[in-house]
Short mmCIF file of C-alpha atoms and ligand atoms in Angstrom, two decimals:
data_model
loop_
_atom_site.label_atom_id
_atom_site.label_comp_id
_atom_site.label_asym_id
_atom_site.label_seq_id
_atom_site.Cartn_x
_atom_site.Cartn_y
_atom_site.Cartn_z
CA UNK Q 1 157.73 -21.50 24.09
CA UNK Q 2 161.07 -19.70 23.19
CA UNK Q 3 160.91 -16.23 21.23
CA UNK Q 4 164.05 -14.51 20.10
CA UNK Q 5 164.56 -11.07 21.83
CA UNK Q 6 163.24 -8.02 20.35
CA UNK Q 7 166.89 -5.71 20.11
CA UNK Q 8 165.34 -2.45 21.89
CA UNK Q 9 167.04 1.05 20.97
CA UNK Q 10 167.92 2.25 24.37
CA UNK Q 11 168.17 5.79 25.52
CA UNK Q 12 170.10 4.99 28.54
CA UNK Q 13 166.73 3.08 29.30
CA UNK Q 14 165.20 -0.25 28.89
CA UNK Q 15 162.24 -1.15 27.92
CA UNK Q 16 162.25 -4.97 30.02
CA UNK Q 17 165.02 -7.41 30.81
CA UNK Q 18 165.65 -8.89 26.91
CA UNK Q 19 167.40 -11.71 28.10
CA UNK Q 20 168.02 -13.96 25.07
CA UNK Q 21 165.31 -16.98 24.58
CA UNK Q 22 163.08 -15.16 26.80
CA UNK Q 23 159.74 -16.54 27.37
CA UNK Q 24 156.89 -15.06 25.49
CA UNK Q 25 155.11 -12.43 27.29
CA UNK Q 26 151.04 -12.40 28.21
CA UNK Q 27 148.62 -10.01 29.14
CA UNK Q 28 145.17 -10.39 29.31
CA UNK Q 29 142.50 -8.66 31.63
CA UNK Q 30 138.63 -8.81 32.87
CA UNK Q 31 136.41 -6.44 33.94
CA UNK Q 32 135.03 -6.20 37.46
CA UNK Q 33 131.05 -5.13 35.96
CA UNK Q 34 129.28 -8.52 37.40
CA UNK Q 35 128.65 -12.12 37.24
CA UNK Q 36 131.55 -13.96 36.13
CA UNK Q 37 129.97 -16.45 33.79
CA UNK Q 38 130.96 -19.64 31.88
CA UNK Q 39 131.88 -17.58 28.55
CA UNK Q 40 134.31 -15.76 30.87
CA UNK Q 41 135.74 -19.16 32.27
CA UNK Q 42 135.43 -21.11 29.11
CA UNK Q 43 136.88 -18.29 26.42
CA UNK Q 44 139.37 -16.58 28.71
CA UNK Q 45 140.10 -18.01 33.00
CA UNK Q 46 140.76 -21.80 31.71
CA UNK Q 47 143.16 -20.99 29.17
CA UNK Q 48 144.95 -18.48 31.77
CA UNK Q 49 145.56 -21.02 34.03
CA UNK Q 50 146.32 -23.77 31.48
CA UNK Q 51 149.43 -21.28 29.92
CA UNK Q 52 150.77 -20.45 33.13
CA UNK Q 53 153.32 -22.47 33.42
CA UNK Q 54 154.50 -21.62 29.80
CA UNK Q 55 154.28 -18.55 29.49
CA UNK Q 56 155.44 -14.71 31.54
CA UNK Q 57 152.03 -14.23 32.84
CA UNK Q 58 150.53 -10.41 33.68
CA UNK Q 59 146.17 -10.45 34.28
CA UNK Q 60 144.61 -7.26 35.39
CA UNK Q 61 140.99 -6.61 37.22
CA UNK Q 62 140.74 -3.44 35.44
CA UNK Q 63 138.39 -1.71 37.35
CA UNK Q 64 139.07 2.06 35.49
CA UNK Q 65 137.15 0.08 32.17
CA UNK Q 66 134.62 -0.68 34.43
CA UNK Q 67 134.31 2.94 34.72
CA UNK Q 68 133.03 3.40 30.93
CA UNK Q 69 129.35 2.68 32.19
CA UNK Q 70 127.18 3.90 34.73
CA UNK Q 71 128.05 2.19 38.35
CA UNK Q 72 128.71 2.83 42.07
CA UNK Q 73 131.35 2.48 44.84
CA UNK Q 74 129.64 -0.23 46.28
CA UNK Q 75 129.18 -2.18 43.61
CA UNK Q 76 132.22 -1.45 41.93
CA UNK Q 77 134.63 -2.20 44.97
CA UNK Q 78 132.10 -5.37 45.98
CA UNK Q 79 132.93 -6.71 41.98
CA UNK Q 80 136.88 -6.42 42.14
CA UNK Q 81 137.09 -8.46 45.03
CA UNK Q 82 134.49 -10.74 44.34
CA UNK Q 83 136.66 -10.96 40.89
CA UNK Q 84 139.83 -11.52 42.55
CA UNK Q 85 138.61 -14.36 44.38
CA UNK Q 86 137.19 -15.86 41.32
CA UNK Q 87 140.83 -15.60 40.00
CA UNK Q 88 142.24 -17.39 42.36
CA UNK Q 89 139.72 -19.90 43.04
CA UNK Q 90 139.94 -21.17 39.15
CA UNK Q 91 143.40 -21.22 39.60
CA UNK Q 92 145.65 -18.08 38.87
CA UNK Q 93 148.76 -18.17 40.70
CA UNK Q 94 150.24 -15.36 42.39
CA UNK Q 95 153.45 -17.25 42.70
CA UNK Q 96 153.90 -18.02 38.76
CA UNK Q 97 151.64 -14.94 37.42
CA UNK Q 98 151.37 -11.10 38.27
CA UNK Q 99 147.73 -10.58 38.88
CA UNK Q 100 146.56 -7.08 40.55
CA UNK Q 101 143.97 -4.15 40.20
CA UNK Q 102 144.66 -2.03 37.23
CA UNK Q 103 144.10 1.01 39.00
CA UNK Q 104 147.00 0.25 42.01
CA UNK Q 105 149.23 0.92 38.85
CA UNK Q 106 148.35 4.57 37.81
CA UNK Q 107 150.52 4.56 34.88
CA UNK Q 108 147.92 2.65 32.72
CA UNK Q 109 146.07 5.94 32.67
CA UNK Q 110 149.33 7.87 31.77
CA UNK Q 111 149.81 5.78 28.74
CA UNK Q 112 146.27 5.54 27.87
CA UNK Q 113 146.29 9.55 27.58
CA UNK Q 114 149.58 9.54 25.27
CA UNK Q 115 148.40 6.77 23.12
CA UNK Q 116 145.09 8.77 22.70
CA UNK Q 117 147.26 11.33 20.76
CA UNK Q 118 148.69 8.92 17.55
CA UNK Q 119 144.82 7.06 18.07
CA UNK Q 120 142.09 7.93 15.28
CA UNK Q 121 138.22 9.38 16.18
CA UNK Q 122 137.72 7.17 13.20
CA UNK Q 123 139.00 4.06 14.22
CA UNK Q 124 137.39 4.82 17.98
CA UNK Q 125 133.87 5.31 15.95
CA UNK Q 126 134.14 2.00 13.74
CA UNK Q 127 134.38 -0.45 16.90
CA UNK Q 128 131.69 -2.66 17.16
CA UNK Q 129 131.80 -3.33 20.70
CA UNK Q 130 131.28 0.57 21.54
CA UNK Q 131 128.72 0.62 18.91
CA UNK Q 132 127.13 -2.51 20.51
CA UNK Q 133 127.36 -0.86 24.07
CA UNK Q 134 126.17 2.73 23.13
CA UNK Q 135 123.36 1.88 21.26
CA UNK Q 136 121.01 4.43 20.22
CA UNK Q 137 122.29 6.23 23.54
CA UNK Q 138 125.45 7.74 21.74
CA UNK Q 139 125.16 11.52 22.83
CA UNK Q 140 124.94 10.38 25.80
CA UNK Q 141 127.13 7.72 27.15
CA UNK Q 142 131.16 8.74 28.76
CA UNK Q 143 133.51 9.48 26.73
CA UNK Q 144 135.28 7.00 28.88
CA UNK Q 145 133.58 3.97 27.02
CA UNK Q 146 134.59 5.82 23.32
CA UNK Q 147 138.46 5.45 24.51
CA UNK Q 148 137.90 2.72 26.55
CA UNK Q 149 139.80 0.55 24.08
CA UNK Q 150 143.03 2.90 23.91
CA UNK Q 151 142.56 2.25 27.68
CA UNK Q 152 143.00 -1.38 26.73
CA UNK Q 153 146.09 -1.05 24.42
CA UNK Q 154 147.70 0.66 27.56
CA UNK Q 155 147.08 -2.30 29.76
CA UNK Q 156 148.82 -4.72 27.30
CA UNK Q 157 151.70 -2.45 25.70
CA UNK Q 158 152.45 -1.41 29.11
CA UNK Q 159 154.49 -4.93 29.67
CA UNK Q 160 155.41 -5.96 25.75
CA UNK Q 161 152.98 -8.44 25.52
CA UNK Q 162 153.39 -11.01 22.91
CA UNK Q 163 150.13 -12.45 23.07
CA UNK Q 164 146.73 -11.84 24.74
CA UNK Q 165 144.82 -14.76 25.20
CA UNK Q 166 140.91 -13.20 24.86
CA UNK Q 167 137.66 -14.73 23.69
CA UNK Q 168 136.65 -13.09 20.22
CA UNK Q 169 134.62 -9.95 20.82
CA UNK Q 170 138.18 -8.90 22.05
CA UNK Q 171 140.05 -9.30 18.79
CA UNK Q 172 139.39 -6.20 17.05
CA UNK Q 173 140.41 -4.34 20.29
CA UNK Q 174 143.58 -6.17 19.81
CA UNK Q 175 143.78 -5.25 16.18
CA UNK Q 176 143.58 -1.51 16.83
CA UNK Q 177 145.95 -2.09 19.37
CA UNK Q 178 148.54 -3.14 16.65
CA UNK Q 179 148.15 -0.21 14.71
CA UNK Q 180 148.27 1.99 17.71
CA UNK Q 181 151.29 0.53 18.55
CA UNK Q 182 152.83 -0.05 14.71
CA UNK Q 183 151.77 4.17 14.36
CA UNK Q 184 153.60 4.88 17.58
CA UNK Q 185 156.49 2.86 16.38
CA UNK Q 186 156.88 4.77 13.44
CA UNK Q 187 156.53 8.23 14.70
CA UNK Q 188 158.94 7.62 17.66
CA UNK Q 189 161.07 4.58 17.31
CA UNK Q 190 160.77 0.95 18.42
CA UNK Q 191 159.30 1.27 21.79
CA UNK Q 192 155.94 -1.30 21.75
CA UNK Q 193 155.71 -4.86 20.89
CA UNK Q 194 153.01 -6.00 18.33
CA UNK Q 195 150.62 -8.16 20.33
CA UNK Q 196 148.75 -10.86 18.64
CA UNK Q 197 145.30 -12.33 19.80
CA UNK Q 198 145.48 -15.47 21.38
CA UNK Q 199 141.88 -16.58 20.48
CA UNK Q 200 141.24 -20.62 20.94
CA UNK Q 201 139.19 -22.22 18.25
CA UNK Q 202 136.73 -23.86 20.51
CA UNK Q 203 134.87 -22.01 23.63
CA UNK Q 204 136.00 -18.65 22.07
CA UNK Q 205 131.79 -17.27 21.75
CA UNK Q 206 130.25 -19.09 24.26
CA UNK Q 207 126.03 -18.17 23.70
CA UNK Q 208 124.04 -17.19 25.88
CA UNK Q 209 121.53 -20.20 26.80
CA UNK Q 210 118.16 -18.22 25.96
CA UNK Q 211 119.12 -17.05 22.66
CA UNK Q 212 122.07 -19.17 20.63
CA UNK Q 213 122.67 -15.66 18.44
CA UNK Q 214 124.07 -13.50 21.24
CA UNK Q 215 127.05 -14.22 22.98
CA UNK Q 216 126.64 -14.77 26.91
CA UNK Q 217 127.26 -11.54 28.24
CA UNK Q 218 127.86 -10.37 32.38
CA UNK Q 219 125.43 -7.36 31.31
CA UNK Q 220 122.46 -9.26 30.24
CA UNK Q 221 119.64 -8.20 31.98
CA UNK Q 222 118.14 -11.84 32.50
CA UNK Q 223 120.13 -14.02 34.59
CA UNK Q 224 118.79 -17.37 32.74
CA UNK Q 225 120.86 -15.98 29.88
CA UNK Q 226 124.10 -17.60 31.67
CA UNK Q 227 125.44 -19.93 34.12
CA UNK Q 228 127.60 -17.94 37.04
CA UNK Q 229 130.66 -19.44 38.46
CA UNK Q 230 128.63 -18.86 41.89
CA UNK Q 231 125.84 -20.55 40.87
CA UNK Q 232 124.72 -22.89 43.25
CA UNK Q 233 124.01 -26.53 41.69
CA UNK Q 234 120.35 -26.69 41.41
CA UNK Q 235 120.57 -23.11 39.94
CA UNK Q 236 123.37 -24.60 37.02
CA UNK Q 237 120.87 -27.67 36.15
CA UNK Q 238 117.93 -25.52 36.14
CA UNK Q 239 119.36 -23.16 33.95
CA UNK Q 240 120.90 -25.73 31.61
CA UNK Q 241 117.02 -27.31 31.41
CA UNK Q 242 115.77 -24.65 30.68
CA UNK Q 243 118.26 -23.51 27.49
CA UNK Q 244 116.55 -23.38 24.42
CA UNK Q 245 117.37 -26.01 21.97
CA UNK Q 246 116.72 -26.14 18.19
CA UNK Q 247 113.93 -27.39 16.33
CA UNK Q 248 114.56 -31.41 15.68
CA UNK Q 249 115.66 -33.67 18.43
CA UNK Q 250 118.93 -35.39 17.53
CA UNK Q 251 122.01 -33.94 19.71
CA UNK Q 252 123.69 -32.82 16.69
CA UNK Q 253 126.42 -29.80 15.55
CA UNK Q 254 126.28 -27.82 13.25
CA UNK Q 255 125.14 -24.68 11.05
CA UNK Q 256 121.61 -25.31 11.52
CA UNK Q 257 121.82 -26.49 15.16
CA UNK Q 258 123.22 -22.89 16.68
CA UNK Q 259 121.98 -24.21 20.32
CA UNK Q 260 122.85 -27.86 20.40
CA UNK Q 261 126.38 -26.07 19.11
CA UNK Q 262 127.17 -24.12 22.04
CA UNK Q 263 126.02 -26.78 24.71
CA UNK Q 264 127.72 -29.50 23.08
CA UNK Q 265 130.78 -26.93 22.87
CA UNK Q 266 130.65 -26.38 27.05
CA UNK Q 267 130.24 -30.43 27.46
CA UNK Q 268 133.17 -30.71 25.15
CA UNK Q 269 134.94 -28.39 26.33
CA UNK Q 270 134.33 -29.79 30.24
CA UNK Q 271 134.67 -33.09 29.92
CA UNK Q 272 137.48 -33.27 27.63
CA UNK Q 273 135.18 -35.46 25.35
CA UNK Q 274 135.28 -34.61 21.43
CA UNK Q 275 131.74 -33.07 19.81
CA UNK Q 276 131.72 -35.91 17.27
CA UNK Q 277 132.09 -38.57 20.46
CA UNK Q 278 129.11 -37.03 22.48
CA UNK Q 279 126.88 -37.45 19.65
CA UNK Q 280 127.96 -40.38 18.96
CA UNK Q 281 127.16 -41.37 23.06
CA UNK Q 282 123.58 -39.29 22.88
CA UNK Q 283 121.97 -40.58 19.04
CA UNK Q 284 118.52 -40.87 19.71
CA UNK Q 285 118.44 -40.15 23.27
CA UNK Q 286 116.88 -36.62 23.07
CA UNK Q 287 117.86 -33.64 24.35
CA UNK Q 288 116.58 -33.78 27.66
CA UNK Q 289 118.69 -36.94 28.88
CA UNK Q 290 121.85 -34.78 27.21
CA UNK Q 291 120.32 -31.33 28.73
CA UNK Q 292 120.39 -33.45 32.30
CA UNK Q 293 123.82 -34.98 31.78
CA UNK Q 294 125.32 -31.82 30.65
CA UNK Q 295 124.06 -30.47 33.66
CA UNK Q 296 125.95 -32.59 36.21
CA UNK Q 297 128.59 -31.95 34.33
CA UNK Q 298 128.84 -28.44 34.49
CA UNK Q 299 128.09 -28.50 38.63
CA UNK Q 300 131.04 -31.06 38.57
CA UNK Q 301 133.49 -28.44 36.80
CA UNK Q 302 132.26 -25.55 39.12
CA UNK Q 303 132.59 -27.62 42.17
CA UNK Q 304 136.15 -27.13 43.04
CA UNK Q 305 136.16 -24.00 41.86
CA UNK Q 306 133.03 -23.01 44.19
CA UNK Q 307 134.84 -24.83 47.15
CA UNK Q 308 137.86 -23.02 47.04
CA UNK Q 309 136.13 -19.68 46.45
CA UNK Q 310 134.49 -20.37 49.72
CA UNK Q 311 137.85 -20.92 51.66
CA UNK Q 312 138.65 -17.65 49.78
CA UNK Q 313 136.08 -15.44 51.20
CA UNK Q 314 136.15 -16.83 54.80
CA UNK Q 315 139.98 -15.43 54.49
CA UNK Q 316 139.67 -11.98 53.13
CA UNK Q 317 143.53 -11.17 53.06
CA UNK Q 318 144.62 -13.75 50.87
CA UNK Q 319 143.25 -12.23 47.84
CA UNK Q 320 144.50 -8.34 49.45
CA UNK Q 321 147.92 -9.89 50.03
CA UNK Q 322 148.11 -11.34 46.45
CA UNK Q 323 146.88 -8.35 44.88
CA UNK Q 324 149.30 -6.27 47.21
CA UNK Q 325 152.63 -8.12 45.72
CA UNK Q 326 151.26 -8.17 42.24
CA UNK Q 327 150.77 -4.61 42.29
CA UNK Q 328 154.12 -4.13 43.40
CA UNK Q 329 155.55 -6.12 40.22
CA UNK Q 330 153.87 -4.37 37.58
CA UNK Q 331 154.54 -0.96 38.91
CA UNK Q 332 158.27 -1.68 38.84
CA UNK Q 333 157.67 -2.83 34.72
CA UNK Q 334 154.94 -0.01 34.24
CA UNK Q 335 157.79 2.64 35.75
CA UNK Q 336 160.38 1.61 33.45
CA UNK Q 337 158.32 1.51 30.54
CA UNK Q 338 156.68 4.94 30.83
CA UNK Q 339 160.28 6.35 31.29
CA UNK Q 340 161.29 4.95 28.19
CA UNK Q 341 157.65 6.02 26.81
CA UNK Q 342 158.01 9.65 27.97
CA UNK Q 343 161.44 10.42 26.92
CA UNK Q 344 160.67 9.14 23.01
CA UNK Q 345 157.97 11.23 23.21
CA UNK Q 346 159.24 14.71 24.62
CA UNK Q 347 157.61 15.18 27.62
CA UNK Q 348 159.18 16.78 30.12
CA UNK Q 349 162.07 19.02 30.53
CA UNK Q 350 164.45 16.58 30.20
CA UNK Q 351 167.69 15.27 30.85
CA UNK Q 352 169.35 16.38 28.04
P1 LIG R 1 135.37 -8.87 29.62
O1 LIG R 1 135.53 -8.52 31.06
O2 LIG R 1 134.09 -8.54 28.94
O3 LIG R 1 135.58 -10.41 29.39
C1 LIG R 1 136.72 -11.08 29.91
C2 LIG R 1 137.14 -12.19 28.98
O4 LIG R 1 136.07 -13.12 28.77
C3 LIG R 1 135.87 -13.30 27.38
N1 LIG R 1 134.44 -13.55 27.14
C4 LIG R 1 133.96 -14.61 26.48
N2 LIG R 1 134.57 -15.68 25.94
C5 LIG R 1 133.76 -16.60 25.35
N3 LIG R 1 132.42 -16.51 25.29
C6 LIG R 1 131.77 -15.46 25.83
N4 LIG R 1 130.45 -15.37 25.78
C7 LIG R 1 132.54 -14.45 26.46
N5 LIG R 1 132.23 -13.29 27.10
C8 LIG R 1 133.42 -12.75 27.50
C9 LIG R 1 136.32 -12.01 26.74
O5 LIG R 1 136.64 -12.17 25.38
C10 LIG R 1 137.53 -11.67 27.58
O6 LIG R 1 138.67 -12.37 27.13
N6 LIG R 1 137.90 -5.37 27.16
C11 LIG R 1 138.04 -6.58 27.94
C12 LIG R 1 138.89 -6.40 29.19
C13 LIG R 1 140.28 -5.91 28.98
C14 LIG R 1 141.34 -6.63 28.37
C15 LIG R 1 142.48 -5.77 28.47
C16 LIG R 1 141.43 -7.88 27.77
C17 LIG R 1 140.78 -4.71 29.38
N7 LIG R 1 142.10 -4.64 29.10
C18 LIG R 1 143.70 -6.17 27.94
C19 LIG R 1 142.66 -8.26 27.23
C20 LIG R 1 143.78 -7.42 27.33
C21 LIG R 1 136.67 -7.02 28.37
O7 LIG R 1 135.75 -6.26 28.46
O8 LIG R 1 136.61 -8.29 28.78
#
């Protein structure tokens, strides 16, 4: 997919290459805070790896938003590689996509700190996700998780991201990030692209399996809540048989069926089979031939994945070396871009 060039004002700097009929630009990113779970592979890793070869691909284990909640060196360093490998086991490419730790690149800090300046309290206050996360804990949680989404702005105005393909708790991050950017704009001249969410329409809220009305969630405290990519196959059917269905017993869609929804959604989505097909295939069978089937299904999908995960972790410096070189690419665009950032903004003593 072809975009036309953005024309950049220059100040003897650019902001990227703008090569006519560039290809559009991606950035999306994942936190390293635990189990990396189907709604993680379904609403964001598949779709990753399906655009790579279409699009200019930058994904980021952003470990300093991991930092917004309570956690420890162990676990923390323990989560970005296990992340990494999960990354590259589903099937990011190094070669055709810049993948690397957010922190090896310290000028997503920089920027988050100068975008905090033309960012709202207001606007920081109304998001639902910090609302969600702070709970009736707000005195007391780090400031880090009230700016964590200017933090998240930096990460994808850093490289002029077009689009940033997210599930949809991430779209009103993305929508602040707009006006952070469109304010910025105004106040110092073209210097950030307007991102839009790339949010599919199916797989996009993937719930959890114990409760249809909450999204499946790495911080849920039960694991039966969601199926993790490492789950071993016994694990993934027992979990699937154990999901709570609705009231009824036809494998059906629909308002009323918020369970048999989202696991004919992951079946769908897995097997490449439409919704309307697979209850066509399962009328009258009940759900606990479909709960069965949909769990071989889902060990099928993971399979591959879990085998080359395994080949993965028996060779530690694949993932290091991959992460190394990535690094290295996005700290040459992050450089240029904070030069152009800084001198639109004043800082420094100057050149001229
Ligand atoms: P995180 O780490 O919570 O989730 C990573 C991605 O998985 C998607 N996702 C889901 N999709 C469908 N169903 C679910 N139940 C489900 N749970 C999670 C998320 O939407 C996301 O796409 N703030 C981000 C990380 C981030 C980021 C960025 C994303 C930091 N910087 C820049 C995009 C661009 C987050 O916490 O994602």
């Amino acid at each position: 997919m072809i975009v036309e060039a953005r024309e950049t004002e220059t100040i003897g700097l650019q902001t990227a290459p703008s090569a006519p009929g560039r290809r559009q630009r991606v950035l999306s990113g994942m936190q390293p805070s635990g189990n990396v779970h189907l709604g993680n592979y379904l609403g964001a890793i598949r779709n990753w790896v399906a655009q790579q070869e279409i699009y200019d691909n930058v994904f980021c284990i952003v470990d300093l938003h991991a930092l917004s909640l309570p956690t420890t060196r162990e676990t923390l360093r323990a989560n970005i590689r296990n992340l990494a490998n999960v990354l590259l086991a589903s099937g990011l490419d190094p070669e055709r996509s810049v993948i690397f730790v957010q922190s090896d690149v310290p000028e997503h800090a920089e920027l988050c700190w100068l975008l905090n300046s033309v960012t709202q309290f207001g606007e920081l206050r109304r998001m639902t996700q910090f609302k969600d996360k702070a709970g009736s804990q707000v005195e007391g949680v780090s400031a880090a998780l009230f700016v964590y989404p200017v933090l998240q702005a930096a990460d994808i105005l850093m490289y002029d991201a077009d689009l940033v393909p997210v599930g949809d708790d991430q779209k009103q991050h993305i929508e602040l990030t707009r006006d952070i950017a469109e304010r910025f704009n105004a106040r110092y001249g073209e210097t950030f692209v307007l991102p839009t969410p790339d949010i599919k329409p199916a797989g996009a809220r993937i719930m959890a399996l114990d409760d249809p009305t909450k999204k499946m969630s790495k911080s849920a405290t039960s694991p039966n809540t969601y199926v993790a990519l490492r789950d071993d196959p016994d694990t993934i059917r027992r979990k699937i048989r154990r999901a709570v269905t609705d009231s009824g017993s036809e494998v059906t869609a629909g308002p009323d069926k918020p369970a048999l929804t989202n696991l004919l959604t992951i079946y769908s989505l897995l097997s490449g089979e439409t919704i309307a097909a697979l209850e066509a295939r399962y009328a009258g069978k009940g759900y606990g031939v479909f709960k069965a089937d949909l769990g071989e299904v889902v060990v099928d999908a993971i399979g591959p994945i879990q085998r080359r995960l395994a080949e993965l972790e028996a060779d530690p410096d694949a993932a290091s070396r991959a992460l190394a070189a990535g690094a290295e690419r996005a700290r040459e665009r992050a450089r240029r871009k904070m030069a152009l950032v800084r001198e639109r903004m004043g800082l420094g003593f100057g050149r001229s």
